[in-house]
């Protein structure tokens, strides 16, 4: 077993365990911490896949930004944490059955499919090629995503503004 | 790095093909700017600015319609490194979306639900959603498609809950977001599988997967259908529709039921066009074949989806007393009728869907216009409050009657022609097929569903005509504008039953009918067109192609 494989399995265990915690934790703060480790370990997987830019982005945006925002949101909005924000599951039997079916199908697919093997990429920075791609092949989606963000910003600012209706 | 297909056309020339979208982007900014300078009680005037932007975009779309004429659906994509295609199919839907947004804005300006509210954001978001639907109809790359889908969804979530102080609106918005997030996540998972297999997000890459990894292709398609089904409000993904339709402002309900749904249909039609002849290629899933008595393929999935959607929609509509909920279930049922075309899955069937979508556009906007007008005076969405409307305004009730009969699909209206075309396409495919009853049974179920729908549509007519007017209608009358608007919706429904050839030709051109059928409205001597033709002369008709997918039967 190469060291890479060992690291991969370690990361996989962390991802799965923390994801389970994030899903089943009754207290939302615990769930957020579970999510924290999931996202962090996922960044590690990106490093293993030699997607350095993606790994950094993952940590900066998800771990550094979104998750901290989530925690602050919880801490600032609710004093009585245990009373107010408790996640619960209903109709869990159906959920388990559906989940198992989907899992089985996906497992079958993953083993059945003939995945193309990429040539072993050299360990070089992906940032520069990404920059070129964004202004060439993905120019239109790149520019269009600014409209997406504008819409999200407009919508969010409208919804959080105090109601004007008297 | 993915292989970068080099485009010959300069970027600026490519941009002329997306001028309608660019105009909308400009209009969004202008609307926001206007909203900043207008006081709240005058901010509704942003609607006119938005309307002007739509008008300019529509004019350009009409112009491009002639430029791109004759380019087949499912043909090669050529703009922006294969992100979007410039063909008449895209232009057809862009025109419909722009028209739909225009009608929505006009209704919004006249809706009592939206008065005294700040409306700059409202129109800006509406324009954003419209721009996104335009890209959804033309995108030929998964990334672009997903981005357009999300950009259509985000403003829709906000617009559905635009009446913030209203409890129902908040519930509608929240439900819409939750269902939207789940279906978009499922779709994204499917896309990730596709990308892993193909190494490319181009639609053409998916064609290759279908031939190599057929079962994976089917499963990923099911995931993708979850995303489209959400937009089309097809059966297992329809749960949001009734609550959102009820809670959203009525013009937005109309927009969601027509434009949003059309965008879903446009995107899935473009995605599936290359598989017209491929649905029976792989002899996999033997067990499933034995179980279903037929090969388990895309058509089987659509068969189930169509039957489930129309049956659920129609039978649940029977019990509705709120007109917006009833129309929500009716729109689900109509999505089911249109999904039958994906079972037949050939060029005629797709033309029939486009034909039906135009008629559906008129019928639904007409009905929602009536709902808005009546709500303005009565403040009620209950069908029982429509009692005796006939005695207050016979002209409008006759118009509404025409629209309702058309929704049923009975002869003196265009709804009949639309359904006829759809079902004939399915039956003809059945005649060619080895297992005709697979197709015939679908048509029989659809016909039975139409009979069921008769009950609740006629129920509305009965309420309006056979009762004394209730107290809510005491001093009720429509003004002249409203009467004219209703006539404008009802007249084409009758006219298209008498002669639907012009509309058929329009749809044929939308599918990329032969170039000689083009009526030259604008002399085509622009730089844009010269570049296109010159490049075709030197490099052959596939000048800008980034893919050669071979024979498309379409």
XYZ file of N, CA, C and O in Angstrom, chain B residues 355-356 358-359 362-363 402-403 405-421 489-504:
164
model
N -45.820 22.819 -30.348
C -47.137 23.334 -30.730
C -48.027 23.433 -29.491
O -48.656 24.447 -29.224
N -48.016 22.379 -28.716
C -48.864 22.348 -27.520
C -48.428 23.405 -26.519
O -49.263 24.024 -25.865
N -47.220 26.321 -27.088
C -47.720 27.653 -27.460
C -49.176 27.788 -27.012
O -49.581 28.792 -26.413
N -49.962 26.751 -27.289
C -51.376 26.814 -26.924
C -51.526 26.841 -25.405
O -52.334 27.602 -24.846
N -51.037 30.309 -24.126
C -52.204 31.198 -24.237
C -53.262 30.824 -23.194
O -53.792 31.684 -22.487
N -53.543 29.521 -23.093
C -54.614 29.074 -22.186
C -54.294 29.453 -20.749
O -55.116 30.006 -20.026
N -64.133 29.478 -23.175
C -63.334 29.001 -24.314
C -61.992 28.465 -23.832
O -61.548 27.381 -24.229
N -61.360 29.224 -22.924
C -60.057 28.785 -22.403
C -60.190 27.460 -21.664
O -59.356 26.565 -21.809
N -62.540 25.115 -22.038
C -62.813 24.025 -22.980
C -61.523 23.627 -23.687
O -61.255 22.455 -23.940
N -60.694 24.633 -23.962
C -59.417 24.349 -24.600
C -58.503 23.559 -23.665
O -57.765 22.666 -24.107
N -58.563 23.872 -22.365
C -57.763 23.108 -21.408
C -58.210 21.654 -21.358
O -57.408 20.745 -21.187
N -59.535 21.439 -21.506
C -60.017 20.045 -21.570
C -59.486 19.390 -22.836
O -59.106 18.223 -22.843
N -59.486 20.175 -23.934
C -59.055 19.618 -25.213
C -60.212 19.185 -26.071
O -60.146 18.156 -26.747
N -61.288 19.970 -26.040
C -62.459 19.620 -26.843
C -62.470 20.422 -28.147
O -61.908 21.515 -28.211
N -63.149 19.903 -29.184
C -63.010 20.407 -30.540
C -63.068 21.903 -30.844
O -62.140 22.326 -31.496
N -64.033 22.695 -30.442
C -63.947 24.001 -31.123
C -62.777 24.867 -30.663
O -62.816 26.073 -30.840
N -61.779 24.303 -30.076
C -60.676 25.120 -29.563
C -59.319 24.556 -29.979
O -59.219 23.411 -30.407
N -58.278 25.377 -29.795
C -56.930 24.975 -30.190
C -56.375 23.873 -29.292
O -55.509 23.122 -29.712
N -56.887 23.789 -28.066
C -56.429 22.729 -27.173
C -56.640 21.358 -27.786
O -55.831 20.440 -27.606
N -57.724 21.231 -28.548
C -58.011 19.962 -29.223
C -56.935 19.670 -30.264
O -56.426 18.548 -30.340
N -56.580 20.683 -31.041
C -55.561 20.478 -32.078
C -54.240 20.054 -31.445
O -53.573 19.134 -31.922
N -53.894 20.739 -30.352
C -52.643 20.422 -29.681
C -52.603 18.991 -29.211
O -51.651 18.251 -29.471
N -53.675 18.577 -28.529
C -53.705 17.203 -28.026
C -53.728 16.210 -29.176
O -53.087 15.159 -29.115
N -54.485 16.530 -30.209
C -54.571 15.662 -31.376
C -53.193 15.410 -31.943
O -52.798 14.269 -32.192
N -52.421 16.480 -32.141
C -51.079 16.347 -32.709
C -50.197 15.472 -31.821
O -49.478 14.601 -32.295
N -56.851 36.744 -25.300
C -56.451 35.371 -24.989
C -57.380 34.357 -25.645
O -56.939 33.299 -26.087
N -58.679 34.687 -25.703
C -59.637 33.700 -26.204
C -59.641 33.633 -27.723
O -59.800 32.562 -28.306
N -59.431 34.795 -28.386
C -59.543 34.825 -29.850
C -58.559 33.868 -30.538
O -58.974 33.102 -31.412
N -57.266 33.871 -30.153
C -56.348 32.939 -30.834
C -56.716 31.471 -30.627
O -56.465 30.640 -31.509
N -57.328 31.181 -29.486
C -57.698 29.787 -29.215
C -58.723 29.300 -30.245
O -58.645 28.169 -30.742
N -59.670 30.185 -30.588
C -60.646 29.821 -31.613
C -60.003 29.863 -32.995
O -60.150 28.950 -33.805
N -59.223 30.933 -33.234
C -58.637 31.111 -34.566
C -57.723 29.947 -34.917
O -57.712 29.471 -36.049
N -56.976 29.452 -33.945
C -56.022 28.379 -34.221
C -56.724 27.050 -34.454
O -56.144 26.130 -35.021
N -57.966 26.927 -33.985
C -58.713 25.725 -34.319
C -59.141 25.776 -35.777
O -59.126 24.773 -36.473
N -59.495 26.980 -36.251
C -59.944 27.104 -37.631
C -58.775 26.907 -38.581
O -58.858 26.176 -39.561
N -57.640 27.547 -38.293
C -56.476 27.393 -39.162
C -55.213 27.388 -38.316
O -54.782 28.421 -37.833
N -54.630 26.205 -38.177
C -53.424 26.124 -37.347
C -52.163 25.999 -38.201
O -51.084 25.812 -37.686
N -52.329 26.118 -39.528
C -51.162 25.966 -40.404
C -50.047 26.978 -40.120
O -48.886 26.595 -40.064
N -50.385 28.282 -39.934
C -49.290 29.225 -39.662
C -48.491 28.824 -38.431
O -47.256 28.863 -38.441
N -49.206 28.399 -37.401
C -48.520 28.006 -36.174
C -47.682 26.751 -36.407
O -46.557 26.632 -35.928
N -48.225 25.824 -37.188
C -47.464 24.608 -37.508
C -46.176 24.952 -38.224
O -45.116 24.392 -37.930
